[in-house]
Protein backbone atom coordinates (compact mmCIF):
# COMPACT_ATOMS: atom_id res chain seq x y z
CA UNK A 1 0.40 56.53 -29.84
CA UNK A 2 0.92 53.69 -31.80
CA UNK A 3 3.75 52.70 -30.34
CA UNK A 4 2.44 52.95 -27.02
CA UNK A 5 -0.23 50.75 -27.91
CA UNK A 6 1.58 48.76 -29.15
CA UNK A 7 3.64 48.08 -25.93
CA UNK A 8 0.42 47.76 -24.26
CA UNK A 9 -1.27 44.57 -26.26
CA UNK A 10 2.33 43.11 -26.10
CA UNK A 11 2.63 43.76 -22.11
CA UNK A 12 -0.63 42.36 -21.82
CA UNK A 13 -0.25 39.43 -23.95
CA UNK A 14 3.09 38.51 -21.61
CA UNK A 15 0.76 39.48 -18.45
CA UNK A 16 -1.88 36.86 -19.81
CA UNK A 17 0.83 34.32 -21.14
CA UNK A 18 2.86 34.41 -17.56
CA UNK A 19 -0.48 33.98 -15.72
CA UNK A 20 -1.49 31.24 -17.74
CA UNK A 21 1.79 29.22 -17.25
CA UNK A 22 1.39 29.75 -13.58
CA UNK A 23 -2.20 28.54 -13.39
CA UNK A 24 -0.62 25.40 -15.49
CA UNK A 25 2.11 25.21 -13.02
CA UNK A 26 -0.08 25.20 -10.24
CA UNK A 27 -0.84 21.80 -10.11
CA UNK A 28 -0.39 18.99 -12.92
CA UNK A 29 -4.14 16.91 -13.19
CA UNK A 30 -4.05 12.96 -13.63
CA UNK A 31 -3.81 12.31 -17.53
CA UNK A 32 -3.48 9.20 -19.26
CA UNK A 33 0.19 8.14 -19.65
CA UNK A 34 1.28 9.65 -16.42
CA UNK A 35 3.80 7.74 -14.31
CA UNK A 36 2.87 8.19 -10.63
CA UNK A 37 6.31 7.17 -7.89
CA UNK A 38 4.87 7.42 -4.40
CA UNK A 39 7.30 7.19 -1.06
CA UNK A 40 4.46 6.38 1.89
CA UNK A 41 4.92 5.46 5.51
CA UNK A 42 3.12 2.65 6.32
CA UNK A 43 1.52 0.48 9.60
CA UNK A 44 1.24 -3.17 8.55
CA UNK A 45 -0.99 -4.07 10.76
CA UNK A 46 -2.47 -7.81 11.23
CA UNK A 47 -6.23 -8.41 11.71
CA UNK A 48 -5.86 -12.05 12.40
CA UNK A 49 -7.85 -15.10 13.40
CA UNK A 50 -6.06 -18.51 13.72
CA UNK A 51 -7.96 -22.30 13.82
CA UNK A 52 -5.54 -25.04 15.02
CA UNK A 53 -5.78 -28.85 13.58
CA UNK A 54 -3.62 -30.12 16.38
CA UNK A 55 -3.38 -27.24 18.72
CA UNK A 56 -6.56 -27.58 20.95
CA UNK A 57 -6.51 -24.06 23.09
CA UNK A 58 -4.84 -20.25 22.66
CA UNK A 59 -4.35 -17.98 19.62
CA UNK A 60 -1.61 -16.47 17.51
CA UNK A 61 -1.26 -12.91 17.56
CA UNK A 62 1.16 -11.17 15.18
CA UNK A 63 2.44 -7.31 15.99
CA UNK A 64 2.34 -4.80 14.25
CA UNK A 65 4.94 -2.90 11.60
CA UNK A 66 6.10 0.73 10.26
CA UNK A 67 8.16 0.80 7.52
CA UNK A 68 8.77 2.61 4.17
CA UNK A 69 7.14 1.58 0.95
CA UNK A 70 7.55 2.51 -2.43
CA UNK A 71 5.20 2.59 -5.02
CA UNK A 72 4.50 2.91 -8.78
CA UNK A 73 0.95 3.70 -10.98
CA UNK A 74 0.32 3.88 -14.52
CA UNK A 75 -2.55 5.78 -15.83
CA UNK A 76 -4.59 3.69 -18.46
CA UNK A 77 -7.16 6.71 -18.81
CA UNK A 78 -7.61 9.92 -16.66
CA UNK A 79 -9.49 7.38 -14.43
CA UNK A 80 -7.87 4.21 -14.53
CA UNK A 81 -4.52 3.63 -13.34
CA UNK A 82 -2.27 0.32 -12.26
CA UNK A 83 -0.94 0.32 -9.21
CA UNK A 84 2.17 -1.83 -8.21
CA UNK A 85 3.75 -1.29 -4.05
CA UNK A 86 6.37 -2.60 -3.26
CA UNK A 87 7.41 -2.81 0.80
CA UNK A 88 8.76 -5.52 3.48
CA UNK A 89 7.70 -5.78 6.68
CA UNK A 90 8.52 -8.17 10.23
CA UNK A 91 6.36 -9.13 12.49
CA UNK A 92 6.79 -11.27 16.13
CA UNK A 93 4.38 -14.17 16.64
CA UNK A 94 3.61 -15.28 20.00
CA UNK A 95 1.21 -18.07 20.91
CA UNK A 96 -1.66 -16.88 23.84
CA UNK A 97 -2.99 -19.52 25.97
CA UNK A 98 -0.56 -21.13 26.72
CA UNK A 99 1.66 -18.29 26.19
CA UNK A 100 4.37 -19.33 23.78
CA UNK A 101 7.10 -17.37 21.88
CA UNK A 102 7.13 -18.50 18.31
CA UNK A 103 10.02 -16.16 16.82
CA UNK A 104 9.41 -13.61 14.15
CA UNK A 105 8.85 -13.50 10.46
CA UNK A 106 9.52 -11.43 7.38
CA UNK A 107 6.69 -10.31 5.21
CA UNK A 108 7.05 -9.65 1.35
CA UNK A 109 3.77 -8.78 -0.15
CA UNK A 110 3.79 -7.44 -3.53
CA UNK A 111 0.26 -5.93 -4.31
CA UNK A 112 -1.01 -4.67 -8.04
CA UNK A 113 -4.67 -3.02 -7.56
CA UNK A 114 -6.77 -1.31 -10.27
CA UNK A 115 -7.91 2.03 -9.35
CA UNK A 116 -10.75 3.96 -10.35
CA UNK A 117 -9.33 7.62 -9.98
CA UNK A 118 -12.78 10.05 -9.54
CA UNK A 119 -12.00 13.79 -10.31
CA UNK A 120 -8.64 13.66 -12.21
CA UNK A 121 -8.76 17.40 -12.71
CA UNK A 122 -9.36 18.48 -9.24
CA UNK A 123 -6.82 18.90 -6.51
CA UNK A 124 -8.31 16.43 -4.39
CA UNK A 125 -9.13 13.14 -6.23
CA UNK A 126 -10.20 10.20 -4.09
CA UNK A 127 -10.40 6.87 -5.78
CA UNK A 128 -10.67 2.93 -5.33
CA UNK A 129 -9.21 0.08 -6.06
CA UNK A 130 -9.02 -3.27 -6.02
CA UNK A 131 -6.77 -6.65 -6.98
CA UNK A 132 -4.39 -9.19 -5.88
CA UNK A 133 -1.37 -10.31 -3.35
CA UNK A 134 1.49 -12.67 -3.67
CA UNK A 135 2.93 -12.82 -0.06
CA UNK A 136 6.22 -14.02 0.61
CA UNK A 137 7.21 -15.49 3.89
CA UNK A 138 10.94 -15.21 4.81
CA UNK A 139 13.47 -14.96 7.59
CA UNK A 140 11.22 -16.82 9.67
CA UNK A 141 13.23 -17.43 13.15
CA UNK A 142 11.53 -20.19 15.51
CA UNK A 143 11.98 -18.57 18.94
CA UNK A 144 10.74 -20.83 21.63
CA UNK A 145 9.76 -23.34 19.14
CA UNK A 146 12.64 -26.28 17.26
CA UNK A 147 11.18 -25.31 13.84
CA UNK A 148 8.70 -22.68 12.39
CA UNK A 149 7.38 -22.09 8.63
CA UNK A 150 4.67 -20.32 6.65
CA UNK A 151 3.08 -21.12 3.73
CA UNK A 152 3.33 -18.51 0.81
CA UNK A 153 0.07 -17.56 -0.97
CA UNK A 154 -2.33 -15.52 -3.36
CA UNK A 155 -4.89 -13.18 -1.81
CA UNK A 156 -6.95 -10.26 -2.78
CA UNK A 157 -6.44 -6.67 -1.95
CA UNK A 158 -8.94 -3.71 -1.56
CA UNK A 159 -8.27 -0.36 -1.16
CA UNK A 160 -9.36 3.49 -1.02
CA UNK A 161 -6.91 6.67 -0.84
CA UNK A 162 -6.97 9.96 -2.06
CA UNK A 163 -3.99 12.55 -3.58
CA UNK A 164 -4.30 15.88 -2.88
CA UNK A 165 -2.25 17.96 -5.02
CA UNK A 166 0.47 20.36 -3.42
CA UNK A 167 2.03 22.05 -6.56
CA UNK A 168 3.30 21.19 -10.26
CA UNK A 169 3.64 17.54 -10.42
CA UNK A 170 3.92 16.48 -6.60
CA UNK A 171 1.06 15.77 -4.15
CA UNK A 172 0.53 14.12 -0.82
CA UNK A 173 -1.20 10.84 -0.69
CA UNK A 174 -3.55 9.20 2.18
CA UNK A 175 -4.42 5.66 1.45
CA UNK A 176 -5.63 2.26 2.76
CA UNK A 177 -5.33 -1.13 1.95
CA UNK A 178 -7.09 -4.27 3.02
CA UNK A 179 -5.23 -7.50 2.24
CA UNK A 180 -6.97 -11.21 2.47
CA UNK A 181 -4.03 -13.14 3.33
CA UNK A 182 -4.30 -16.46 4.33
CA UNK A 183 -1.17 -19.36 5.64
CA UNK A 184 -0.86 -22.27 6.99
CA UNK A 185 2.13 -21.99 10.03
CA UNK A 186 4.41 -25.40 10.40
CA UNK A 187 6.10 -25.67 13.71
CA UNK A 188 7.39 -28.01 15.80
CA UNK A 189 6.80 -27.41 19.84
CA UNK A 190 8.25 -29.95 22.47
CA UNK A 191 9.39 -31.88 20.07
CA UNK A 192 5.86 -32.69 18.27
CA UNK A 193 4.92 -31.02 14.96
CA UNK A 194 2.36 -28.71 14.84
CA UNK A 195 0.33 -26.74 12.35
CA UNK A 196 -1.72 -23.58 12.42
CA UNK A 197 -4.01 -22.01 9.77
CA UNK A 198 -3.56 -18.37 10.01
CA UNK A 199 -6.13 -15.52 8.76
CA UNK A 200 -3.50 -12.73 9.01
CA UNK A 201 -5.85 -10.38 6.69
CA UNK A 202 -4.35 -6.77 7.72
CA UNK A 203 -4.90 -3.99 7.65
CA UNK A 204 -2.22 -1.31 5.81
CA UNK A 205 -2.54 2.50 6.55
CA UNK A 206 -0.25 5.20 4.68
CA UNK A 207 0.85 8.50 4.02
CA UNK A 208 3.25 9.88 1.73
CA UNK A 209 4.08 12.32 -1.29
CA UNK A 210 4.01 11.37 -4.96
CA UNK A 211 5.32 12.59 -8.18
CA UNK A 212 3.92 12.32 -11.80
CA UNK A 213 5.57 12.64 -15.20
């Protein structure tokens, strides 16, 4: 008898042990000191307004972009993390009214944000963030134009996202980003220099799957 019960506290103690490393294993909760890598597809996509100084009619309209972007967060608290993306995008610019094809352009827009993480130990946690842009202009060809550049520049970023988590340390991310991005566009049309202040401001929408450790 003893023996039996003996086998039977052990069996259940393994029972309770392998459950308990499951329900760990389920899904791994936001904790301070994590390191988050997110792969997201994204749509760049510009929400612009233009005001000329020596253009007196039309409009520049930029198009929009998919591409891949990495990503990287670093959990101050269960809360509070650091975000830092990382992504390029290109974008065609043509004039409207008079319709004019001014080339294409290279965006580089590194973004750190400080989130606010709500529900760290659920398996959906929303959160918010917000902070600032460095945009680098690049590759800029002129197309119907002699000459075409932008003006690199500061601007701040907003955001809101959620991860939902799929199992162990990976989970699937939804998030959007608002960037205040402002340049000034140099060009030279028919010969006669030109300049354009730009309100690109876009919008940035993405999905993608993370991993913590």
């Amino acid at each position: 008898m003893t023996t039996v019960a003996s086998c039977a506290v052990v069996g259940t103690m393994m029972i309770a042990g392998g459950s308990a490393q499951a329900q760990d294993a389920e899904f791994k909760t936001k904790q301070a000191g994590d390191f988050l890598i997110r792969a997201r597809g994204i749509a760049m996509v510009p929400d612009e307004d233009t005001s000329t100084s020596d253009i007196a009619t039309g409009e520049g309209k930029l198009d929009n972009d998919y591409v891949p972007e990495i990503d990287f967060s670093y959990f101050i608290t269960d809360n509070i993390a650091l975000e830092l993306i990382a992504a390029t995008t290109k974008h065609n610019l043509k004039w409207q009214n008079p319709d004019i094809d001014l080339g294409s352009v290279n965006l580089l827009p590194p973004t750190l944000t400080l989130q606010y993480h709500f529900m760290p130990d659920q398996r959906f946690s929303p959160y918010v963030g917000a902070g600032i842009n460095y945009t680098i202009f690049y590759n800029e060809k002129s197309g119907s134009a002699q000459s075409i550049s932008y003006d690199d520049g500061f601007g701040y970023a907003f955001q809101a996202g959620f991860d939902y988590a799929i199992s162990g340390p990976w989970s699937l991310n939804v998030d959007v980003k608002k960037v205040m991005l402002d340049t000034t566009i140099h060009t030279n049309v028919g010969g006669t220099p030109r300049t354009v202040d730009a309100d690109l401001d876009p919008w940035v929408f993405g999905i993608g799957v993370g991993y913590r450790f």
